[in-house]
Short mmCIF file of C-alpha atoms in Angstrom, two decimals:
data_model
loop_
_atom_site.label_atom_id
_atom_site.label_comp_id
_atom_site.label_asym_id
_atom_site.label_seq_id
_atom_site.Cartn_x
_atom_site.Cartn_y
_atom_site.Cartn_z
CA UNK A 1 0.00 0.00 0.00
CA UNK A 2 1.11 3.59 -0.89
CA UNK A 3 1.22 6.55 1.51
CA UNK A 4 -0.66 9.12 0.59
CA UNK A 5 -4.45 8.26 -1.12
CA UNK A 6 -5.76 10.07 -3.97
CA UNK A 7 -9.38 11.92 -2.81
CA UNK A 8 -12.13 10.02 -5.20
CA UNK A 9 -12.68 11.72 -8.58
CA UNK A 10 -14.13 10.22 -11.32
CA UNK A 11 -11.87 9.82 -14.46
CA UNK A 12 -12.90 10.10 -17.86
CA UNK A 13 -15.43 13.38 -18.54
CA UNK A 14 -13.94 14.05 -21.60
CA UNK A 15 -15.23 10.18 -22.82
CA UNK A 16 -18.67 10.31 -21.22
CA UNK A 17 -18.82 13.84 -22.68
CA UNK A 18 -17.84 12.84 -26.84
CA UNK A 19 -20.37 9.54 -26.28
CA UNK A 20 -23.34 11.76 -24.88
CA UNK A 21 -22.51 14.53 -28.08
CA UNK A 22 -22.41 11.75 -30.42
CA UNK A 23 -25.72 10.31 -29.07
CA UNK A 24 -27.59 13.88 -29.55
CA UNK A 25 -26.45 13.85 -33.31
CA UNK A 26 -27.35 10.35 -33.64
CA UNK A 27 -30.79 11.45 -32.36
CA UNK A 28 -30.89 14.73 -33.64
CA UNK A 29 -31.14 12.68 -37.25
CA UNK A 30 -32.40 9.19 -36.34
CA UNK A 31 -34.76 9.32 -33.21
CA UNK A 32 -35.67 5.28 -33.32
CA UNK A 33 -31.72 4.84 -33.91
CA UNK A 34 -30.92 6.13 -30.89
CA UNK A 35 -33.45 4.31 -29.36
CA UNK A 36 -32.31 1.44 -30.61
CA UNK A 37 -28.70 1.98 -30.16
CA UNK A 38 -29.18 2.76 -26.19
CA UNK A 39 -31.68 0.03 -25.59
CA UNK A 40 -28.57 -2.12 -26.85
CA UNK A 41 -26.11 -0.71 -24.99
CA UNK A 42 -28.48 -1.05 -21.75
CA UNK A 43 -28.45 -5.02 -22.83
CA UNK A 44 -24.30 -4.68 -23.13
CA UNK A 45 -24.47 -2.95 -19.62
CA UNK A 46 -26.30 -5.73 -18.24
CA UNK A 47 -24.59 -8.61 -19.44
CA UNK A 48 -20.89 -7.42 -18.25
CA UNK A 49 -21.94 -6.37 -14.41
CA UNK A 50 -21.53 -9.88 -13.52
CA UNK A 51 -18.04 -9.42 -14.99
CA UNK A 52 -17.50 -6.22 -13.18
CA UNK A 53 -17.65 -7.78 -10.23
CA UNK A 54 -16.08 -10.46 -10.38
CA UNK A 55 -12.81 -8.13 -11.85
CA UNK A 56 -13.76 -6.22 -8.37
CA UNK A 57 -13.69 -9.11 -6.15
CA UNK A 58 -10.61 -10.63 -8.06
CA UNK A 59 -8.36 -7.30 -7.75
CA UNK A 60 -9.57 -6.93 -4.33
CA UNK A 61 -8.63 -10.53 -3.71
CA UNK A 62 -5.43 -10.54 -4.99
CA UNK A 63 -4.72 -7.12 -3.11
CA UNK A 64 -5.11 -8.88 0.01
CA UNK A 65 -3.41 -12.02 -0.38
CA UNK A 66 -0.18 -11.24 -2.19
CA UNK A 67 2.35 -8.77 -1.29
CA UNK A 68 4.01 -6.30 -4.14
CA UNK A 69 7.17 -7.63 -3.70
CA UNK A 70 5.26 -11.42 -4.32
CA UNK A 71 3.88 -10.09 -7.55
CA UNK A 72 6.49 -8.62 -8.89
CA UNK A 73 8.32 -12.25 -7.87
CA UNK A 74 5.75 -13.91 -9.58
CA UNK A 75 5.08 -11.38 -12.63
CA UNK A 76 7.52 -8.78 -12.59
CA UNK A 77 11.48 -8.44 -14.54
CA UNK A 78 12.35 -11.47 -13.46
CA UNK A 79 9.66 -14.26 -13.27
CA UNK A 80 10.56 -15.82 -16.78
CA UNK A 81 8.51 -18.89 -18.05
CA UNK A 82 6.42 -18.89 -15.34
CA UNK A 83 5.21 -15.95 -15.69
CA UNK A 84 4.70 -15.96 -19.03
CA UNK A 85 2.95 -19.54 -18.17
CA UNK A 86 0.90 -17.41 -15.85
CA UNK A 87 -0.09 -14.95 -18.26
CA UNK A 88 -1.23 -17.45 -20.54
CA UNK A 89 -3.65 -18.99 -18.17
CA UNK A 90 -5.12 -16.26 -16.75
CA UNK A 91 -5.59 -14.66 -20.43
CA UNK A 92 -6.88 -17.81 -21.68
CA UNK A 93 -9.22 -18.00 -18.47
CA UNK A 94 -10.71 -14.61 -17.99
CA UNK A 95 -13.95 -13.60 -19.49
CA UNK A 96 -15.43 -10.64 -20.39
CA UNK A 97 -15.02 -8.04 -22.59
CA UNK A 98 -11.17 -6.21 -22.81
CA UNK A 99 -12.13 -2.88 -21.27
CA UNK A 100 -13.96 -4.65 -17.83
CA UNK A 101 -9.62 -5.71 -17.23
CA UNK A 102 -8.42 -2.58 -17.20
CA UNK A 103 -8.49 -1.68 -13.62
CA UNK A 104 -7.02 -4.54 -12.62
CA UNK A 105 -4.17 -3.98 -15.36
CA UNK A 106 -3.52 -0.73 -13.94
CA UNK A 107 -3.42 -2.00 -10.43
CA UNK A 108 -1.27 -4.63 -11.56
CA UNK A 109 1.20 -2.64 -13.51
CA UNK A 110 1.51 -0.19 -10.50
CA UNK A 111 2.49 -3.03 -8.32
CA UNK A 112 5.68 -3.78 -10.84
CA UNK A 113 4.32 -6.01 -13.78
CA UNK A 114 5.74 -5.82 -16.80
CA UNK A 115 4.17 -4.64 -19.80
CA UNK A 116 4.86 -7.66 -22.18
CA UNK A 117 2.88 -9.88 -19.71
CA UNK A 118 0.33 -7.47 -19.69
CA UNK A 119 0.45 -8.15 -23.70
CA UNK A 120 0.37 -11.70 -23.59
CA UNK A 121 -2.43 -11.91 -21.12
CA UNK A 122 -4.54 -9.35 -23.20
CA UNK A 123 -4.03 -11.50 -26.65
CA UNK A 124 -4.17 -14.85 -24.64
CA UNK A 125 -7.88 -13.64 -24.28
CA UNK A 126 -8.46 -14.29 -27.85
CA UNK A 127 -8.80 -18.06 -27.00
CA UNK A 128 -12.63 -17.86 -25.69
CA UNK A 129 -12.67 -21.83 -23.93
CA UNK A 130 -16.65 -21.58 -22.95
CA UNK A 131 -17.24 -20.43 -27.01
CA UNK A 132 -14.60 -23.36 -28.17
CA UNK A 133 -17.42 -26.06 -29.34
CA UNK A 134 -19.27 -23.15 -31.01
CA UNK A 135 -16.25 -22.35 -33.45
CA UNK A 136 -16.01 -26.08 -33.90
CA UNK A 137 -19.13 -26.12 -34.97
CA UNK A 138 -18.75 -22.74 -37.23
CA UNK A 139 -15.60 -23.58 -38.83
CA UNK A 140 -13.81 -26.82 -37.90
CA UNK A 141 -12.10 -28.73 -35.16
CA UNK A 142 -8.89 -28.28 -37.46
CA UNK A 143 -9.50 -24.39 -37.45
CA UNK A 144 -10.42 -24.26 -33.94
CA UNK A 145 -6.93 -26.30 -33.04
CA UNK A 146 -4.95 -24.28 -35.43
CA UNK A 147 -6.38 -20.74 -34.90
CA UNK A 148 -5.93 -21.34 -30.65
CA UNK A 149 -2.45 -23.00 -31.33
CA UNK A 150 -1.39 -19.98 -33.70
CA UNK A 151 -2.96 -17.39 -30.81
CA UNK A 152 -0.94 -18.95 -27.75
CA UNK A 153 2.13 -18.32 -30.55
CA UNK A 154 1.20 -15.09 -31.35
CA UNK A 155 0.99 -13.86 -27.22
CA UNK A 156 4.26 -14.92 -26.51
CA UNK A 157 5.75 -13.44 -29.84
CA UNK A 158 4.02 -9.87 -28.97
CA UNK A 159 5.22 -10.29 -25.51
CA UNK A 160 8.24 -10.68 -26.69
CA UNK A 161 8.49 -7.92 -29.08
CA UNK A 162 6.74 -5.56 -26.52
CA UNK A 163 9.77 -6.50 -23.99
CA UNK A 164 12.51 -5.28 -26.98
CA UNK A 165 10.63 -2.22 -27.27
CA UNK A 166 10.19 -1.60 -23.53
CA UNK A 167 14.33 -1.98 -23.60
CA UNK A 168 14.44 0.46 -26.74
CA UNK B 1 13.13 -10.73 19.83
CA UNK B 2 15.16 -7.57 18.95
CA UNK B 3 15.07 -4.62 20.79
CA UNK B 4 12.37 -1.72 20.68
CA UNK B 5 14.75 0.33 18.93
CA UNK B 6 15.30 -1.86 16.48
CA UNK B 7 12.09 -2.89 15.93
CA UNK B 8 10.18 -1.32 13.02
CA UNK B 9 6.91 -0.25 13.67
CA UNK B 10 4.40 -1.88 11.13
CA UNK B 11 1.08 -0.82 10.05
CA UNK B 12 -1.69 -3.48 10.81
CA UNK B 13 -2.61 -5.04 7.44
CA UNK B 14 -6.04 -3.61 5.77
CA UNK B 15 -8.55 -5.89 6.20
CA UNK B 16 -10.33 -7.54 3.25
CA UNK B 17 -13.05 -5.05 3.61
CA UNK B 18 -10.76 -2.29 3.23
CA UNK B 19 -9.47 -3.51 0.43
CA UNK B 20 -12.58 -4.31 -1.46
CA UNK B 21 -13.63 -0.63 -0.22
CA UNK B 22 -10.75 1.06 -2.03
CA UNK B 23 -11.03 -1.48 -4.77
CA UNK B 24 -14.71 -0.44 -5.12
CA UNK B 25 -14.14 3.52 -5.62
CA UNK B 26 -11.27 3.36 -7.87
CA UNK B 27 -13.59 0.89 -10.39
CA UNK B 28 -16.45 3.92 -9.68
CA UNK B 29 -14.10 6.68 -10.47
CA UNK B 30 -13.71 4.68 -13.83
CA UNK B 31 -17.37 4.43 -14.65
CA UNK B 32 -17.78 7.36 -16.59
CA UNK B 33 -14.90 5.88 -19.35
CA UNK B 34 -16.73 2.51 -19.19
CA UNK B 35 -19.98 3.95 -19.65
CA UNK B 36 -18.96 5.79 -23.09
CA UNK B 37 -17.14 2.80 -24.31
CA UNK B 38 -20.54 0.50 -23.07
CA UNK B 39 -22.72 3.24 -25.61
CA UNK B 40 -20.39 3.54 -28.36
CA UNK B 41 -20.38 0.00 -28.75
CA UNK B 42 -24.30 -0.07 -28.32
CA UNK B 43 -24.30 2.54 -31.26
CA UNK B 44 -22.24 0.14 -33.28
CA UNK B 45 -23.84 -2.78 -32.86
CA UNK B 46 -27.53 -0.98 -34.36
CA UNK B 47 -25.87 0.66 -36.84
CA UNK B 48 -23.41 -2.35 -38.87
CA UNK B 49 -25.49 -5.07 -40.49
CA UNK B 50 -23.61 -8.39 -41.72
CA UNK B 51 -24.89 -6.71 -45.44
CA UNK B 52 -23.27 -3.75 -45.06
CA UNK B 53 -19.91 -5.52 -43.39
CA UNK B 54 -19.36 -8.03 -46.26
CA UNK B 55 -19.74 -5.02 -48.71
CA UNK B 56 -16.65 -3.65 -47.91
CA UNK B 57 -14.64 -6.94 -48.73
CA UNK B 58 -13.58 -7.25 -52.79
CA UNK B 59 -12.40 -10.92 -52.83
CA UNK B 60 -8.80 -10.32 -53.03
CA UNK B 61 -7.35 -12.36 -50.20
CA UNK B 62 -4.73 -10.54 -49.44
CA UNK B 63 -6.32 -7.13 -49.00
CA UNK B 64 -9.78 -9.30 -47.59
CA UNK B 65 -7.39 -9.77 -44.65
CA UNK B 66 -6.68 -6.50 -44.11
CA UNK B 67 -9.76 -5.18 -44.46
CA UNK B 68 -10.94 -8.12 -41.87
CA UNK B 69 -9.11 -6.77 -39.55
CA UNK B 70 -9.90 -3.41 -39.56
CA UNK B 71 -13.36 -3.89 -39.58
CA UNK B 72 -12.84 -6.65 -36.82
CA UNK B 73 -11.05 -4.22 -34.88
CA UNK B 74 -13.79 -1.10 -35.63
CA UNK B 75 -16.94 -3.70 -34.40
CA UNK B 76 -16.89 -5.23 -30.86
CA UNK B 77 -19.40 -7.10 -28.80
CA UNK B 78 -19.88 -10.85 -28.05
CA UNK B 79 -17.42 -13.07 -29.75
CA UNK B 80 -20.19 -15.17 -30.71
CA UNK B 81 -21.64 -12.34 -32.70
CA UNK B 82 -18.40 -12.38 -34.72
CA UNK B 83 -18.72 -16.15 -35.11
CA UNK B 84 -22.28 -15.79 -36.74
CA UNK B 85 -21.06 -13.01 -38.77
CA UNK B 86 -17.95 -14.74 -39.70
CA UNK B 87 -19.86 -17.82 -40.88
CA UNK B 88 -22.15 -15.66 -42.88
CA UNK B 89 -19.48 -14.03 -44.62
CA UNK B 90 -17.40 -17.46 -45.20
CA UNK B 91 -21.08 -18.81 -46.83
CA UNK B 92 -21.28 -15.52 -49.04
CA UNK B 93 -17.40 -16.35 -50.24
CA UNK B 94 -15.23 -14.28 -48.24
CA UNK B 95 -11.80 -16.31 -48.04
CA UNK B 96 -10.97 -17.62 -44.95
CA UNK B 97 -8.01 -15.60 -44.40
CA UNK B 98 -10.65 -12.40 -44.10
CA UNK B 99 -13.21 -14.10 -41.51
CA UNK B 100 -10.02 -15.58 -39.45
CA UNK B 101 -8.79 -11.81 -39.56
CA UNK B 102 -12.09 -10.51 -38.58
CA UNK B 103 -13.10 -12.97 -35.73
CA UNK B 104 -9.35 -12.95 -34.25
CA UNK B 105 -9.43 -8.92 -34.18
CA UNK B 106 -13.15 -8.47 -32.89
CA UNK B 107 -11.48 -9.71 -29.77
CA UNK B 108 -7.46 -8.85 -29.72
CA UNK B 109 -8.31 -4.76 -30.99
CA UNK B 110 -10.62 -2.18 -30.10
CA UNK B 111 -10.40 0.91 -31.99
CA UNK B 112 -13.72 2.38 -29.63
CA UNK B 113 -11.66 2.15 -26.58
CA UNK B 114 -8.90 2.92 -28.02
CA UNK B 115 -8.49 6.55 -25.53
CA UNK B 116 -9.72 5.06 -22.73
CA UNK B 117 -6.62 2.10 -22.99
CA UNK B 118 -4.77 4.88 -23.45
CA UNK B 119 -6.06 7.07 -20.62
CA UNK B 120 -6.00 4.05 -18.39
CA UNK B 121 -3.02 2.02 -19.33
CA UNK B 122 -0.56 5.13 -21.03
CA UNK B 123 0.03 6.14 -24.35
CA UNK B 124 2.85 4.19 -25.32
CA UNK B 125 1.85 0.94 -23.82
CA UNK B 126 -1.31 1.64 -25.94
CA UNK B 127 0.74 2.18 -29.37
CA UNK B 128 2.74 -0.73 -28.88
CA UNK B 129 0.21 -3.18 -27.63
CA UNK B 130 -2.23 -2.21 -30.67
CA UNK B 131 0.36 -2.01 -33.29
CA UNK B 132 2.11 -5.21 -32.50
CA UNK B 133 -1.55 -6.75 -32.56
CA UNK B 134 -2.59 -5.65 -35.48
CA UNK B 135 -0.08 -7.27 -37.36
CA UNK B 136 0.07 -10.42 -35.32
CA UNK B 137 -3.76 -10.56 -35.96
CA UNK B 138 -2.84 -11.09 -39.69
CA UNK B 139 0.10 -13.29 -39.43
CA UNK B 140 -2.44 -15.88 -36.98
CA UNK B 141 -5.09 -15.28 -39.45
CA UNK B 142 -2.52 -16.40 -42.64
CA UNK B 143 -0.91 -19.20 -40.71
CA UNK B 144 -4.36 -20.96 -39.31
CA UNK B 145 -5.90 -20.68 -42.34
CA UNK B 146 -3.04 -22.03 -44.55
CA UNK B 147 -2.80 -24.53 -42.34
CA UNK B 148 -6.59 -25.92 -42.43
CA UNK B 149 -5.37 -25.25 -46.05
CA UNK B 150 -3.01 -27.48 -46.32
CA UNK B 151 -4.50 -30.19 -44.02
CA UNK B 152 -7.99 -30.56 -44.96
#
């Protein structure tokens, strides 16, 4: 834990500001669009609470039961294959769209994670295991196998380059 | 034990209710980012039919698999979405080096939250992570589907 703690402020006017502009033009010319388009994003809002939480309850967790120094042993300069091991998994395993992460990726990163396993957790993600027989059934156990095979690849190759540019 | 002067005085660990209470605010304080990223997304979703998305591919693989993942990376939502669309534009003859592109970058990119990765997360990390996925996007795309190529 740090020192001093930031008062509360909510981040991100600017974003909430641009979104609601957009949606007066979008209603401005296409009332039922709008409609349409906000009734949706209600459904979005929803569906991903569940996953809120559980990214609450997770960061929270993890807060409590490991130290920085652990994390940074585990997933910081020097934690080698298994961290990148870890990364893997956890991308692989976490659900949820790539936005719901980001406060834990923040938290993590201030406690001394390195970037490229940031990376390799965020394209790790690609693999979706609950939606796995689905893309069988879409395009092919021999896509499916090749396309998760070729993903796990590609993590650890943009980890990799991510960790030469961090050095650059 | 060692003495009282060399003993350093350590603050009692937070309990896990204190934890999940600062945990808590600093997800609030970012509600107003994931609320505009939650509507533009909505917006998208109403607004991009599977039409008007396989209009913009011209059957030349190699540019298909660009364009894939640009509009891949533009469109979010459920990955499942991008497997129906996907499979509709594989049965309307888009190569498979295109859909591959487009269902791998619905889920690696996101060109609508895009600022707030940036806001969140830092500029450069944002550049790098994006740019370095964007181009691994297409080089997964090209290698699963050659391969499925080449063994089916």
């Amino acid at each position: 834990m740090k020192g001093k703690e930031k008062p509360f402020a909510f981040r991100g006017k600017f974003f909430i500001a641009l979104a609601f502009v957009v949606y007066v033009v979008v209603f401005f010319f296409d009332q039922q669009l709008g409609l349409l388009a906000l009734q949706k994003s209600g459904r979005i809002l929803l569906k991903i609470l569940p996953v809120f939480a559980v990214v609450i309850l997770f960061t929270a967790f993890l807060n409590y039961v490991l130290k920085p120094k652990q994390l940074v042993k585990h997933l910081g300069e020097e934690s080698g294959v298994k961290g990148l091991c870890i990364a893997l998994i956890s991308g692989v395993l976490s659900h949820g769209p790539m936005y719901a992460w980001y406060p834990l990726i923040e938290d993590l990163r201030g406690h001394g994670v390195k970037d490229s396993l940031i990376v390799v957790f965020f394209y790790a993600r690609a693999i979706k295991l609950p939606f796995l027989p689905l893309m069988i059934d879409y395009f092919g156990l021999i896509f499916t196998l090749s396309l998760s095979f070729f993903i796990l690849t590609g993590a650890l190759l943009q980890g990799w380059i991510v960790g030469q540019l961090e050095r650059m | 034990m060692a003495g009282p002067e060399k003993e350093k005085r350590k603050l009692p660990k937070p309990s896990f209710p204190q934890i999940l209470k600062k945990t808590s605010l600093a997800f609030l304080a970012m509600i107003p980012m994931l609320v505009s990223i939650i509507g533009l997304v909505g917006l998208l979703q109403v607004t991009v039919s599977p039409e008007r998305l396989s209009s913009v591919f011209s059957g030349n693989a190699l540019t298909d698999t660009l364009v894939g993942t640009l509009s891949g990376a533009v469109a979010q939502g459920n990955p499942v979405v991008s497997y129906l669309l996907g499979g509709e534009l594989l049965a309307q003859g888009i190569s498979l080096y295109a859909v591959s592109a487009f269902i791998l970058s619905w889920v690696t990119l996101g060109f609508i939250h895009l600022p707030v990765e940036a806001e969140v997360l830092g500029f450069r990390f944002t550049l790098y992570r994006n740019v370095s996925a964007f181009f691994i996007t297409m080089l997964v795309a090209v290698l699963s589907s050659f391969t499925v190529q080449a063994l089916t």
